[in-house]
Amino acid sequence: MKDHQEQTPVDAVRQVLSSVVGANRVQQVRDDDLIFEHRVIDSLHVVEFVERIETTFGLEVDGADLTSENFSSLQAIARFVEARQAVS
Amino acid sequence: MAFRVEHLLRDAAAARPLATALRAGDAEVTWAELDAASDRVASCLVGQGIGVGDRVGLYLDKGVEAVAALYGTMRAGAAYVPIDPDGPVVRAAAIATDCALAAIISDPRRVAALRAVAPAAAPGGIVCGDAIEGFVSWTQVQESQPREPARPVVETDLAYVLYTSGSTGRPKGVAITHRNALTFVSWARDVLGLQPDDVLSNHAPLHFDLSTLDLFGAASVGATTCLVPEAAASFPAQLARWIDDSGITVWYSVPTALSMLVRYGNLASVPFSALRLVLFAGEVFPNRYLSELMRLVPDPRYFNLFGPTESNVCTYYEVTEPPTLHSCLPIGTACANSRCEVVDEAGVVRHGIGVQGELVVTGPGVAQGYWGNPELTAERFPAPHTYRTGDVVEVMDDSHNPSFRFLGRRDQLVKTRGYRVELGEVEAALYAHPHVRECVAVPVPDEAVGNRILAFCAPAGTVSEGDLAEACRGRLPAYMVPERIVFVDALPTTPNGKYDRKRLAESAAGLTGVSR
């Protein structure tokens, strides 16, 4: 296990995505790759992914948050998570 | 008279040549254009020697080409075999081999991947993109000279073969004839009152039988089918707006997609002005989300459609009131030209309110059997056009065509996200790993996705959860891969030596409870 302290937010998001779709699928994904357009994850696994984002980072995602802008890439998700954590 | 599925296309093109048949992202084709494109695919396939009795794989992204390919395949007299374009290539190869494909319609990247795994699995055919050895490119298809099938095609020939999860670890192909498909389409057209100005959504992939209503139901009246863009499908608020903006009148999907809309779709802000029918099938729709959906989107009529791929939709129930939290939504009554009966353990038909037993479906909508598997066919199809569903139901009234309630399964089949998963197939994938000594896969009921799949494993040697998950991903579609694999020293057994699946399911439920 990596030390949680040293992990960047993008790494943490990457780890959550790996736990849903598998490390092999996420390995070649670059931080700014469009994960939905590249079919890294499909629509029927979105809820599971969002739930894991919520538990991992201790935040709540609602319908207005779950957009293709906030969730387009690992980087975008990390930015969204950071912004949300800064507010709370 | 339409005797074959592709006759629906021919008739729609004759009646409404300039009406939109299909919208796929920015692409849009009329019925005349789709008819012509399908003709060229058929001519190309006939030119390659494909005809009655052959199977042609469709292994490509959903779009105008894929739809023209499936009609073209049927027009050439062959059956189309849709293969999950995003699934593991090992599974695609297993299906291609099992079905002994005569040709495949795909793209250069996927053909290369398939050939790397099983050289004989991609014998030739058509590719979207640049021509490769043994394949004709989509551009070359456009230059095909018109050719008719060498032998006449009849309604008892196969129209398509749909692969579903198999309990032994080998996917099984449900062989559907033109007559089977049209029995279902005729029922759908009449009961749903499909009209030429309808716009049907297509959410399900082509290898999932829900897609046949979206495509062939629309063709039966010359209506429009709108393919849901995968990007929109993933973002519920965008999907809700897409449904409204696209003027969808008939929505059909698994309950998971609708639950997602209820939870994240901001539905109250969308008018859904055109939507008149909401259909769902594939698994039980949690009352909580269904009732909330009906309150948020009150205008359309709601239908619960029920039936395994082998029988097509065999019962239906119109939901007129939002269900109460603890009620059990009926699966309804038999579809037109179908007989649904309950049999006891001895296979004897039982009647009367409250009678419980296995649902058996009889009628021309019932599939021919499993492709290349006479043993399993004989077991589950005791007579022609008769299928033992394995679903346990209860009779709700004593009329001649009673309504039913779904109670559960007789075997190890569970539903997740609307998909069928044979737990045996999950276990077979785990057992394929050399460091698995014993394993059991269990379902954990979950409102959002139907069931989550977990596995318990007694390892032989050193292996990590990640290793086993990756091994599963190499063999199984994403929805079948266990969410967690829990290591135990030994698996609990019942007094008669079977794995204690009930106890494992209970501890699995406890585990997921802790993790969220």
Coordinates of C-alpha atoms in Angstrom, one line a residue:
Chain A
M1 CA 0.0 0.0 0.0
K2 CA 1.1 3.5 -0.8
D3 CA 1.3 6.0 2.0
H4 CA -1.9 7.9 1.9
Q5 CA -0.1 11.1 2.9
E6 CA 2.2 11.2 -0.1
Q7 CA -0.6 10.6 -2.6
T8 CA -1.7 13.4 -4.9
P9 CA -5.4 13.9 -5.3
V10 CA -5.2 12.6 -8.9
D11 CA -3.6 9.4 -7.6
A12 CA -6.3 9.0 -5.0
V13 CA -9.0 9.4 -7.7
R14 CA -7.1 7.0 -9.9
Q15 CA -7.1 4.4 -7.1
V16 CA -10.9 4.8 -6.6
L17 CA -11.4 4.3 -10.4
S18 CA -9.1 1.2 -10.3
S19 CA -11.2 -0.3 -7.5
V20 CA -14.3 -0.1 -9.8
V21 CA -12.9 -1.0 -13.2
G22 CA -9.6 -2.6 -12.4
A23 CA -6.0 -1.5 -12.3
N24 CA -5.2 -2.8 -15.8
R25 CA -7.8 -0.6 -17.4
V26 CA -6.6 2.5 -15.5
Q27 CA -2.9 1.9 -15.9
Q28 CA -2.5 3.4 -19.4
V29 CA -5.0 6.3 -18.7
R30 CA -3.3 9.7 -18.6
D31 CA -4.5 12.2 -16.0
D32 CA -6.3 14.3 -18.7
D33 CA -7.7 11.5 -20.8
L34 CA -11.5 11.5 -21.2
I35 CA -12.4 8.5 -19.2
F36 CA -16.0 8.2 -20.4
E37 CA -15.2 8.8 -24.1
H38 CA -12.4 6.3 -23.9
R39 CA -14.8 3.8 -22.3
V40 CA -12.6 3.3 -19.2
I41 CA -15.8 3.2 -17.3
D42 CA -19.4 2.7 -18.6
S43 CA -22.7 4.3 -17.6
L44 CA -23.9 1.4 -15.5
H45 CA -20.9 1.7 -13.2
V46 CA -21.2 5.4 -12.6
V47 CA -23.3 5.1 -9.4
E48 CA -20.8 2.7 -7.9
F49 CA -17.9 5.0 -8.8
V50 CA -19.6 8.1 -7.4
E51 CA -20.5 6.3 -4.2
R52 CA -16.9 5.3 -3.8
I53 CA -15.7 8.9 -4.4
E54 CA -18.2 10.0 -1.8
T55 CA -16.9 7.6 0.9
T56 CA -13.3 8.0 0.0
F57 CA -13.2 11.7 0.2
G58 CA -16.1 12.2 2.7
L59 CA -18.3 14.4 0.5
E60 CA -21.7 14.3 -1.2
V61 CA -22.2 14.4 -4.9
D62 CA -25.6 15.5 -6.2
G63 CA -27.1 15.6 -9.6
A64 CA -25.8 19.1 -10.4
D65 CA -22.2 18.0 -9.5
L66 CA -22.3 14.8 -11.7
T67 CA -21.6 16.5 -15.0
S68 CA -19.3 15.7 -17.9
E69 CA -17.2 18.8 -16.9
N70 CA -16.6 17.6 -13.3
F71 CA -16.1 14.0 -14.2
S72 CA -14.4 14.1 -17.6
S73 CA -10.9 13.0 -16.6
L74 CA -9.0 11.9 -13.5
Q75 CA -7.6 15.5 -13.3
A76 CA -11.1 17.1 -13.5
I77 CA -12.4 14.8 -10.8
A78 CA -9.5 15.6 -8.5
R79 CA -10.1 19.3 -9.1
F80 CA -13.8 18.9 -8.2
V81 CA -12.9 16.9 -5.1
E82 CA -10.4 19.5 -4.0
A83 CA -12.8 22.4 -4.6
R84 CA -15.4 20.6 -2.6
Q85 CA -13.1 19.8 0.2
A86 CA -11.9 23.4 0.4
V87 CA -15.5 24.6 0.9
S88 CA -16.3 22.2 3.8
Chain B
M1 CA -46.8 -9.1 -45.0
A2 CA -43.7 -9.1 -42.9
F3 CA -42.5 -12.6 -42.4
R4 CA -38.9 -11.7 -41.5
V5 CA -37.4 -9.0 -39.4
E6 CA -35.8 -7.3 -42.3
H7 CA -39.2 -7.0 -44.0
L8 CA -40.0 -4.4 -41.4
L9 CA -37.1 -2.3 -42.8
R10 CA -38.2 -2.9 -46.4
D11 CA -41.8 -1.9 -45.6
A12 CA -40.8 1.2 -43.6
A13 CA -38.6 2.3 -46.4
A14 CA -41.5 1.9 -48.9
A15 CA -44.0 3.7 -46.6
R16 CA -41.8 6.4 -45.2
P17 CA -38.7 6.7 -47.3
L18 CA -37.7 10.2 -46.2
A19 CA -38.6 9.8 -42.5
T20 CA -35.7 9.5 -40.0
A21 CA -35.0 5.9 -39.2
L22 CA -32.0 6.4 -36.9
R23 CA -30.2 9.1 -35.0
A24 CA -26.8 8.3 -33.7
G25 CA -25.0 11.4 -32.3
D26 CA -24.7 13.8 -35.2
A27 CA -25.5 11.1 -37.8
E28 CA -29.0 10.7 -39.0
V29 CA -30.3 8.4 -41.7
T30 CA -33.7 8.0 -43.4
W31 CA -35.5 4.7 -43.9
A32 CA -34.6 4.8 -47.6
E33 CA -30.9 5.3 -46.7
L34 CA -30.9 2.6 -44.1
D35 CA -32.6 0.3 -46.5
A36 CA -30.0 1.0 -49.2
A37 CA -27.1 0.7 -46.8
S38 CA -28.4 -2.7 -45.5
D39 CA -28.8 -3.9 -49.1
R40 CA -25.2 -3.2 -49.8
V41 CA -24.1 -5.0 -46.7
A42 CA -26.3 -8.0 -47.7
S43 CA -24.9 -8.0 -51.3
C44 CA -21.4 -7.8 -50.0
L45 CA -22.0 -10.7 -47.6
V46 CA -23.7 -12.8 -50.3
G47 CA -20.7 -12.1 -52.6
Q48 CA -18.5 -13.5 -49.8
G49 CA -20.6 -16.7 -49.9
I50 CA -22.6 -16.0 -46.8
G51 CA -26.2 -17.2 -46.8
V52 CA -29.0 -19.2 -45.1
G53 CA -27.7 -21.1 -42.1
D54 CA -24.7 -18.9 -41.5
R55 CA -23.9 -16.7 -38.6
V56 CA -22.2 -13.3 -38.8
G57 CA -20.7 -11.6 -35.8
L58 CA -21.2 -7.9 -35.1
Y59 CA -18.2 -6.7 -33.1
L60 CA -18.2 -2.9 -33.4
D61 CA -19.4 0.2 -31.7
K62 CA -23.1 0.9 -31.9
G63 CA -24.0 3.3 -34.7
V64 CA -25.5 3.6 -38.1
E65 CA -23.0 1.1 -39.5
A66 CA -23.9 -1.5 -36.8
V67 CA -27.6 -1.2 -37.5
A68 CA -27.1 -1.4 -41.3
A69 CA -24.9 -4.4 -40.6
L70 CA -27.5 -6.3 -38.6
Y71 CA -30.3 -5.7 -41.2
G72 CA -27.8 -6.5 -44.0
T73 CA -26.9 -9.8 -42.3
M74 CA -30.5 -10.9 -42.0
R75 CA -31.2 -9.8 -45.5
A76 CA -28.3 -12.0 -46.7
G77 CA -30.1 -14.9 -45.0
A78 CA -27.7 -15.2 -42.1
A79 CA -28.2 -14.6 -38.4
Y80 CA -26.4 -11.7 -36.7
V81 CA -24.5 -12.4 -33.5
P82 CA -23.9 -9.2 -31.6
I83 CA -20.7 -9.3 -29.4
D84 CA -20.1 -6.8 -26.6
P85 CA -17.6 -4.3 -28.3
D86 CA -16.3 -3.3 -24.8
G87 CA -16.1 -6.8 -23.3
P88 CA -12.9 -8.8 -22.9
V89 CA -11.5 -10.1 -26.2
V90 CA -11.2 -13.6 -24.7
R91 CA -15.0 -13.7 -24.3
A92 CA -15.5 -12.3 -27.8
A93 CA -13.3 -15.1 -29.1
A94 CA -15.2 -17.7 -27.1
I95 CA -18.5 -16.5 -28.6
A96 CA -17.1 -16.3 -32.1
T97 CA -15.7 -19.9 -31.8
D98 CA -18.8 -21.3 -30.1
C99 CA -21.0 -19.9 -32.9
A100 CA -18.6 -20.8 -35.7
L101 CA -19.0 -17.4 -37.3
A102 CA -18.8 -17.4 -41.1
A103 CA -17.9 -13.8 -41.2
I104 CA -17.5 -10.8 -38.8
I105 CA -18.4 -7.2 -39.2
S106 CA -15.9 -5.2 -37.1
D107 CA -13.1 -2.7 -37.2
P108 CA -9.4 -3.3 -37.8
R109 CA -8.4 -2.8 -34.2
R110 CA -10.9 -5.3 -32.8
V111 CA -10.1 -7.9 -35.6
A112 CA -6.4 -7.7 -34.8
A113 CA -7.2 -8.2 -31.1
L114 CA -9.5 -11.1 -31.8
R115 CA -7.0 -12.8 -34.2
A116 CA -4.2 -12.5 -31.6
V117 CA -6.3 -14.6 -29.2
A118 CA -8.0 -17.0 -31.7
P119 CA -6.8 -16.8 -35.3
A120 CA -9.9 -18.8 -36.6
A121 CA -12.3 -16.5 -34.7
A122 CA -12.2 -13.8 -37.4
P123 CA -12.5 -15.6 -40.7
G124 CA -13.2 -12.5 -42.8
G125 CA -16.0 -10.2 -43.5
I126 CA -16.3 -6.4 -43.3
V127 CA -14.4 -3.8 -41.4
C128 CA -15.3 -0.2 -40.7
G129 CA -12.0 1.6 -41.6
D130 CA -9.1 0.7 -43.8
A131 CA -9.3 -2.7 -45.5
I132 CA -7.2 -5.5 -43.9
E133 CA -6.3 -8.9 -45.2
G134 CA -9.4 -11.1 -45.7
F135 CA -11.8 -8.2 -45.1
V136 CA -13.7 -5.7 -47.2
S137 CA -13.7 -2.1 -46.1
W138 CA -16.9 -0.2 -45.5
T139 CA -16.1 2.0 -48.4
Q140 CA -15.8 -1.0 -50.7
V141 CA -19.1 -2.3 -49.4
Q142 CA -20.7 0.8 -50.9
E143 CA -19.7 -0.5 -54.4
S144 CA -21.2 -3.9 -54.0
Q145 CA -23.3 -5.2 -56.9
P146 CA -26.8 -6.1 -55.9
R147 CA -27.0 -9.8 -55.0
E148 CA -29.9 -11.9 -53.7
P149 CA -29.3 -14.8 -51.2
A150 CA -28.6 -18.1 -53.1
R151 CA -31.5 -19.8 -51.2
P152 CA -34.8 -18.3 -50.1
V153 CA -34.9 -17.1 -46.5
V154 CA -37.9 -18.2 -44.4
E155 CA -39.4 -17.2 -41.1
T156 CA -38.1 -20.3 -39.3
D157 CA -34.5 -19.4 -40.2
L158 CA -32.4 -17.8 -37.5
A159 CA -32.5 -14.0 -37.3
Y160 CA -30.0 -13.5 -34.5
V161 CA -28.2 -15.3 -31.7
L162 CA -27.8 -13.5 -28.3
Y163 CA -25.2 -14.7 -25.9
T164 CA -25.9 -14.7 -22.2
S165 CA -24.1 -15.9 -19.1
G166 CA -23.7 -19.7 -18.9
S167 CA -23.4 -21.5 -15.5
T168 CA -20.5 -23.7 -16.6
G169 CA -18.4 -20.7 -17.5
R170 CA -19.1 -20.9 -21.2
P171 CA -21.5 -18.2 -22.5
K172 CA -24.6 -19.7 -24.2
G173 CA -26.2 -18.5 -27.4
V174 CA -30.0 -18.1 -27.5
A175 CA -31.0 -18.8 -31.1
I176 CA -33.9 -16.6 -32.2
T177 CA -35.8 -17.1 -35.5
H178 CA -37.5 -14.4 -37.5
R179 CA -40.8 -15.8 -36.3
N180 CA -39.8 -15.6 -32.6
A181 CA -38.7 -12.0 -33.1
L182 CA -41.8 -10.8 -35.0
T183 CA -44.1 -12.4 -32.5
F184 CA -42.6 -10.1 -29.9
V185 CA -42.5 -7.1 -32.2
S186 CA -46.2 -7.5 -33.2
W187 CA -47.2 -7.6 -29.5
A188 CA -45.1 -4.6 -28.7
R189 CA -46.5 -2.5 -31.6
D190 CA -50.1 -3.3 -30.6
V191 CA -49.9 -3.0 -26.8
L192 CA -47.7 0.1 -26.9
G193 CA -49.7 1.6 -29.7
L194 CA -46.5 2.5 -31.6
Q195 CA -47.0 5.3 -34.2
P196 CA -44.9 6.6 -37.1
D197 CA -44.2 9.8 -35.2
D198 CA -42.8 8.0 -32.1
V199 CA -39.2 8.5 -31.2
L200 CA -37.8 5.4 -29.4
S201 CA -34.7 5.6 -27.3
N202 CA -32.1 2.9 -27.5
H203 CA -30.2 2.6 -24.3
A204 CA -29.3 -1.1 -24.2
P205 CA -26.3 -2.5 -26.2
L206 CA -27.1 -4.6 -29.3
H207 CA -26.1 -7.8 -27.5
F208 CA -28.9 -7.2 -25.0
D209 CA -32.4 -8.2 -26.1
L210 CA -33.9 -4.9 -25.0
S211 CA -32.4 -3.4 -28.1
T212 CA -34.7 -5.5 -30.4
L213 CA -37.8 -3.5 -29.2
D214 CA -36.1 -0.2 -29.8
L215 CA -35.0 -1.1 -33.3
F216 CA -37.6 -3.5 -34.7
G217 CA -40.5 -1.9 -32.8
A218 CA -39.6 1.4 -34.5
A219 CA -39.2 -0.3 -37.9
S220 CA -42.6 -1.9 -37.6
V221 CA -44.3 1.5 -37.9
G222 CA -41.6 3.5 -39.6
A223 CA -40.8 5.5 -36.4
T224 CA -37.4 6.8 -35.3
T225 CA -34.9 5.2 -33.0
C226 CA -32.4 7.5 -31.2
L227 CA -29.3 5.8 -29.9
V228 CA -28.4 7.2 -26.4
P229 CA -24.8 8.6 -26.6
E230 CA -22.7 6.8 -24.0
A231 CA -21.5 10.1 -22.7
A232 CA -25.0 11.3 -22.0
A233 CA -25.9 7.9 -20.5
S234 CA -23.2 8.4 -17.8
F235 CA -24.4 11.8 -16.6
P236 CA -28.0 11.7 -15.4
A237 CA -28.8 15.4 -15.5
Q238 CA -27.5 15.5 -19.1
L239 CA -29.4 12.3 -19.9
A240 CA -32.6 13.8 -18.7
R241 CA -32.1 16.9 -20.9
W242 CA -31.1 14.7 -23.8
I243 CA -34.4 12.7 -23.5
D244 CA -36.4 15.9 -23.6
D245 CA -34.3 17.6 -26.3
S246 CA -34.4 14.5 -28.5
G247 CA -38.2 14.4 -28.3
I248 CA -38.1 10.8 -27.0
T249 CA -41.6 9.4 -26.8
V250 CA -40.8 5.9 -25.7
W251 CA -38.0 5.2 -23.2
Y252 CA -36.9 1.6 -22.6
S253 CA -34.1 0.6 -20.3
V254 CA -33.0 -1.5 -17.3
P255 CA -34.2 -0.1 -13.9
T256 CA -30.6 0.8 -13.0
A257 CA -30.6 3.6 -15.6
L258 CA -33.9 4.9 -14.3
S259 CA -32.8 4.7 -10.7
M260 CA -29.8 6.8 -11.7
L261 CA -32.0 9.4 -13.2
V262 CA -34.1 9.6 -10.1
R263 CA -31.1 10.0 -7.8
Y264 CA -29.0 12.4 -9.9
G265 CA -31.1 13.6 -12.8
N266 CA -32.7 16.7 -11.4
L267 CA -35.9 15.4 -13.0
A268 CA -38.2 18.1 -11.5
S269 CA -36.5 20.7 -13.7
V270 CA -37.1 18.8 -17.0
P271 CA -40.6 18.9 -18.7
F272 CA -40.4 15.6 -20.6
S273 CA -43.0 17.1 -22.9
A274 CA -42.9 14.4 -25.6
L275 CA -42.4 11.3 -23.3
R276 CA -45.5 9.1 -23.4
L277 CA -44.2 5.6 -22.4
V278 CA -41.6 4.5 -19.9
L279 CA -40.7 0.8 -20.2
F280 CA -38.4 -1.1 -18.0
A281 CA -37.2 -4.7 -17.9
G282 CA -34.2 -6.8 -16.9
E283 CA -34.6 -6.9 -13.1
V284 CA -36.8 -5.8 -10.2
F285 CA -37.3 -2.0 -10.1
P286 CA -37.0 -0.9 -6.4
N287 CA -40.3 0.6 -5.4
R288 CA -38.6 3.5 -3.8
Y289 CA -37.1 4.8 -7.0
L290 CA -40.1 3.7 -9.2
S291 CA -42.6 5.6 -7.1
E292 CA -40.3 8.7 -6.9
L293 CA -39.9 8.5 -10.7
M294 CA -43.7 8.3 -11.2
R295 CA -44.2 11.3 -8.9
L296 CA -41.5 13.4 -10.6
V297 CA -42.5 12.4 -14.1
P298 CA -46.2 11.9 -13.8
D299 CA -47.5 12.1 -17.5
P300 CA -46.1 8.9 -19.2
R301 CA -47.6 5.5 -18.9
Y302 CA -45.3 3.0 -17.1
F303 CA -44.8 -0.7 -18.1
N304 CA -43.0 -3.4 -16.3
L305 CA -41.9 -5.9 -19.0
F306 CA -40.7 -9.3 -18.0
G307 CA -39.1 -12.3 -19.7
P308 CA -35.8 -14.0 -20.3
T309 CA -34.0 -13.7 -23.6
E310 CA -35.1 -17.3 -24.4
S311 CA -38.8 -16.4 -24.4
N312 CA -38.5 -12.7 -25.2
V313 CA -40.8 -10.5 -23.2
C314 CA -43.5 -12.9 -22.0
T315 CA -45.5 -11.0 -19.5
Y316 CA -46.2 -7.3 -19.0
Y317 CA -47.8 -5.1 -16.3
E318 CA -48.9 -1.5 -16.6
V319 CA -48.0 0.4 -13.4
T320 CA -50.9 2.9 -12.9
E321 CA -50.1 4.1 -9.4
P322 CA -46.7 4.7 -7.7
P323 CA -46.1 1.5 -5.7
T324 CA -46.0 1.6 -1.9
L325 CA -42.7 0.8 -0.3
H326 CA -43.3 -2.8 0.7
S327 CA -45.6 -3.9 -2.1
C328 CA -44.4 -6.4 -4.7
L329 CA -44.8 -5.1 -8.2
P330 CA -46.6 -7.8 -10.4
I331 CA -44.9 -8.9 -13.6
G332 CA -48.4 -9.0 -15.1
T333 CA -50.1 -11.2 -17.6
A334 CA -48.9 -13.1 -20.7
C335 CA -48.2 -11.2 -23.9
A336 CA -50.3 -11.9 -27.0
N337 CA -49.8 -15.3 -28.6
S338 CA -47.9 -16.5 -25.5
R339 CA -49.1 -19.0 -22.8
C340 CA -47.6 -18.6 -19.3
E341 CA -48.2 -21.3 -16.8
V342 CA -47.0 -22.4 -13.4
V343 CA -45.7 -25.9 -13.0
D344 CA -44.8 -27.8 -9.8
E345 CA -41.7 -29.8 -9.1
A346 CA -43.1 -32.7 -11.1
G347 CA -43.7 -30.4 -14.1
V348 CA -47.5 -30.6 -13.7
V349 CA -49.4 -27.3 -14.5
R350 CA -51.1 -25.8 -11.4
H351 CA -53.9 -23.3 -11.3
G352 CA -55.4 -21.0 -8.6
I353 CA -54.7 -18.0 -6.6
G354 CA -51.6 -18.3 -4.5
V355 CA -50.1 -21.2 -6.4
Q356 CA -46.3 -21.0 -6.6
G357 CA -44.0 -22.7 -9.0
E358 CA -41.8 -22.3 -12.0
L359 CA -43.0 -20.2 -14.9
V360 CA -43.2 -22.0 -18.2
V361 CA -43.8 -20.1 -21.4
T362 CA -45.2 -21.6 -24.6
G363 CA -45.7 -19.8 -27.9
P364 CA -44.1 -18.8 -31.2
G365 CA -42.0 -16.1 -29.3
V366 CA -40.0 -18.8 -27.6
A367 CA -36.5 -19.3 -29.0
Q368 CA -35.4 -22.4 -30.8
G369 CA -32.9 -23.3 -28.1
Y370 CA -29.2 -22.8 -27.3
W371 CA -26.9 -22.7 -30.3
G372 CA -24.8 -25.9 -30.6
N373 CA -25.9 -27.2 -27.2
P374 CA -28.6 -29.9 -27.6
E375 CA -28.3 -31.2 -24.0
L376 CA -29.0 -27.8 -22.4
T377 CA -31.7 -27.1 -25.0
A378 CA -33.4 -30.4 -24.1
E379 CA -33.2 -29.6 -20.4
R380 CA -34.7 -26.1 -20.6
F381 CA -36.9 -26.5 -23.7
P382 CA -39.0 -29.6 -22.9
A383 CA -41.0 -29.2 -26.1
P384 CA -40.8 -27.0 -29.2
H385 CA -41.7 -23.4 -28.4
T386 CA -41.8 -24.2 -24.7
Y387 CA -39.3 -22.8 -22.2
R388 CA -38.8 -23.5 -18.5
T389 CA -37.8 -20.1 -17.3
G390 CA -36.3 -21.1 -13.9
D391 CA -38.2 -18.1 -12.5
V392 CA -40.4 -18.9 -9.5
V393 CA -43.7 -17.0 -9.6
E394 CA -47.0 -16.8 -7.8
V395 CA -50.4 -16.8 -9.5
M396 CA -52.4 -13.7 -8.4
D397 CA -55.9 -14.4 -9.7
D398 CA -58.0 -17.3 -11.1
S399 CA -58.8 -15.9 -14.5
H400 CA -57.9 -17.8 -17.7
N401 CA -55.0 -15.4 -18.3
P402 CA -53.8 -14.7 -14.7
S403 CA -51.4 -12.1 -13.5
F404 CA -48.1 -13.2 -11.8
R405 CA -45.8 -12.0 -9.1
F406 CA -42.0 -12.8 -9.4
L407 CA -40.6 -14.5 -6.3
G408 CA -37.1 -15.5 -7.2
R409 CA -34.9 -17.9 -9.1
R410 CA -34.6 -21.7 -8.9
D411 CA -30.8 -21.6 -9.6
Q412 CA -27.7 -19.5 -9.4
L413 CA -28.7 -16.8 -11.8
V414 CA -28.8 -13.3 -10.5
K415 CA -29.3 -9.9 -12.1
T416 CA -27.0 -7.0 -11.8
R417 CA -27.6 -3.7 -13.7
G418 CA -30.2 -5.6 -15.7
Y419 CA -27.7 -8.2 -16.9
R420 CA -27.9 -11.9 -16.2
V421 CA -25.0 -13.3 -14.3
E422 CA -24.6 -17.0 -13.7
L423 CA -22.6 -17.2 -10.5
G424 CA -21.1 -20.4 -11.9
E425 CA -19.5 -18.3 -14.7
V426 CA -17.9 -16.0 -12.2
E427 CA -16.7 -19.0 -10.2
A428 CA -15.3 -20.6 -13.3
A429 CA -13.3 -17.5 -14.1
L430 CA -11.9 -17.5 -10.5
Y431 CA -11.1 -21.2 -10.7
A432 CA -9.1 -20.6 -13.9
H433 CA -6.5 -18.9 -11.7
P434 CA -4.0 -21.4 -10.5
H435 CA -4.0 -20.0 -6.9
V436 CA -7.7 -20.5 -6.3
R437 CA -8.4 -23.6 -4.3
E438 CA -12.1 -23.1 -3.7
C439 CA -14.4 -20.2 -4.4
V440 CA -18.1 -19.2 -4.2
A441 CA -19.6 -16.1 -5.7
V442 CA -22.6 -14.6 -3.9
P443 CA -25.1 -11.8 -4.7
V444 CA -25.7 -8.9 -2.3
P445 CA -29.1 -7.3 -3.0
D446 CA -28.7 -3.6 -3.6
E447 CA -31.3 -1.0 -4.6
A448 CA -29.0 0.9 -7.0
V449 CA -27.9 -1.9 -9.2
G450 CA -30.0 -4.9 -8.3
N451 CA -27.2 -7.0 -6.9
R452 CA -23.6 -6.5 -6.2
I453 CA -21.4 -9.6 -6.8
L454 CA -18.9 -10.6 -4.1
A455 CA -16.7 -13.7 -4.0
F456 CA -15.2 -15.8 -1.2
C457 CA -12.0 -17.6 -2.0
A458 CA -9.8 -20.1 -0.3
P459 CA -6.4 -19.5 -1.9
A460 CA -3.8 -22.1 -2.8
G461 CA -0.5 -20.2 -2.4
T462 CA 0.0 -16.5 -2.4
V463 CA -2.4 -14.4 -4.4
S464 CA -3.8 -10.9 -3.9
E465 CA -7.4 -9.7 -4.4
G466 CA -6.1 -7.4 -7.2
D467 CA -4.6 -10.4 -9.0
L468 CA -7.8 -12.3 -8.9
A469 CA -9.9 -9.3 -9.9
E470 CA -7.6 -8.7 -12.9
A471 CA -7.9 -12.4 -13.9
C472 CA -11.7 -12.0 -13.8
R473 CA -11.6 -8.9 -15.9
G474 CA -9.6 -10.7 -18.5
R475 CA -12.5 -13.2 -18.9
L476 CA -15.7 -11.6 -17.8
P477 CA -17.6 -8.5 -18.8
A478 CA -17.3 -5.7 -16.3
Y479 CA -20.7 -6.3 -14.7
M480 CA -19.8 -9.9 -13.8
V481 CA -16.5 -9.1 -12.0
P482 CA -16.8 -9.4 -8.2
E483 CA -16.7 -6.1 -6.5
R484 CA -14.8 -7.6 -3.6
I485 CA -13.0 -10.9 -3.3
V486 CA -12.7 -12.0 0.4
F487 CA -10.1 -14.5 1.4
V488 CA -11.0 -17.2 3.8
D489 CA -9.1 -20.3 5.1
A490 CA -12.0 -22.6 4.2
L491 CA -15.5 -22.1 2.8
P492 CA -18.4 -23.1 5.1
T493 CA -20.5 -26.1 4.0
T494 CA -24.0 -27.3 4.8
P495 CA -24.6 -30.7 6.6
N496 CA -24.9 -32.4 3.2
G497 CA -21.5 -31.1 2.1
K498 CA -22.6 -28.3 -0.3
Y499 CA -21.2 -24.8 0.1
D500 CA -23.3 -22.9 2.5
R501 CA -24.2 -20.1 0.0
K502 CA -26.9 -18.7 2.3
R503 CA -24.4 -18.1 5.1
L504 CA -21.8 -16.7 2.7
A505 CA -24.4 -14.3 1.3
E506 CA -25.3 -13.1 4.8
S507 CA -21.7 -12.4 5.7
A508 CA -21.2 -10.7 2.3
A509 CA -24.2 -8.4 3.1
G510 CA -22.5 -7.6 6.4
L511 CA -19.2 -6.8 4.6
T512 CA -20.8 -4.3 2.2
G513 CA -22.7 -2.7 5.0
V514 CA -19.5 -1.9 6.8
S515 CA -17.8 -0.5 3.8
R516 CA -20.3 2.2 3.1

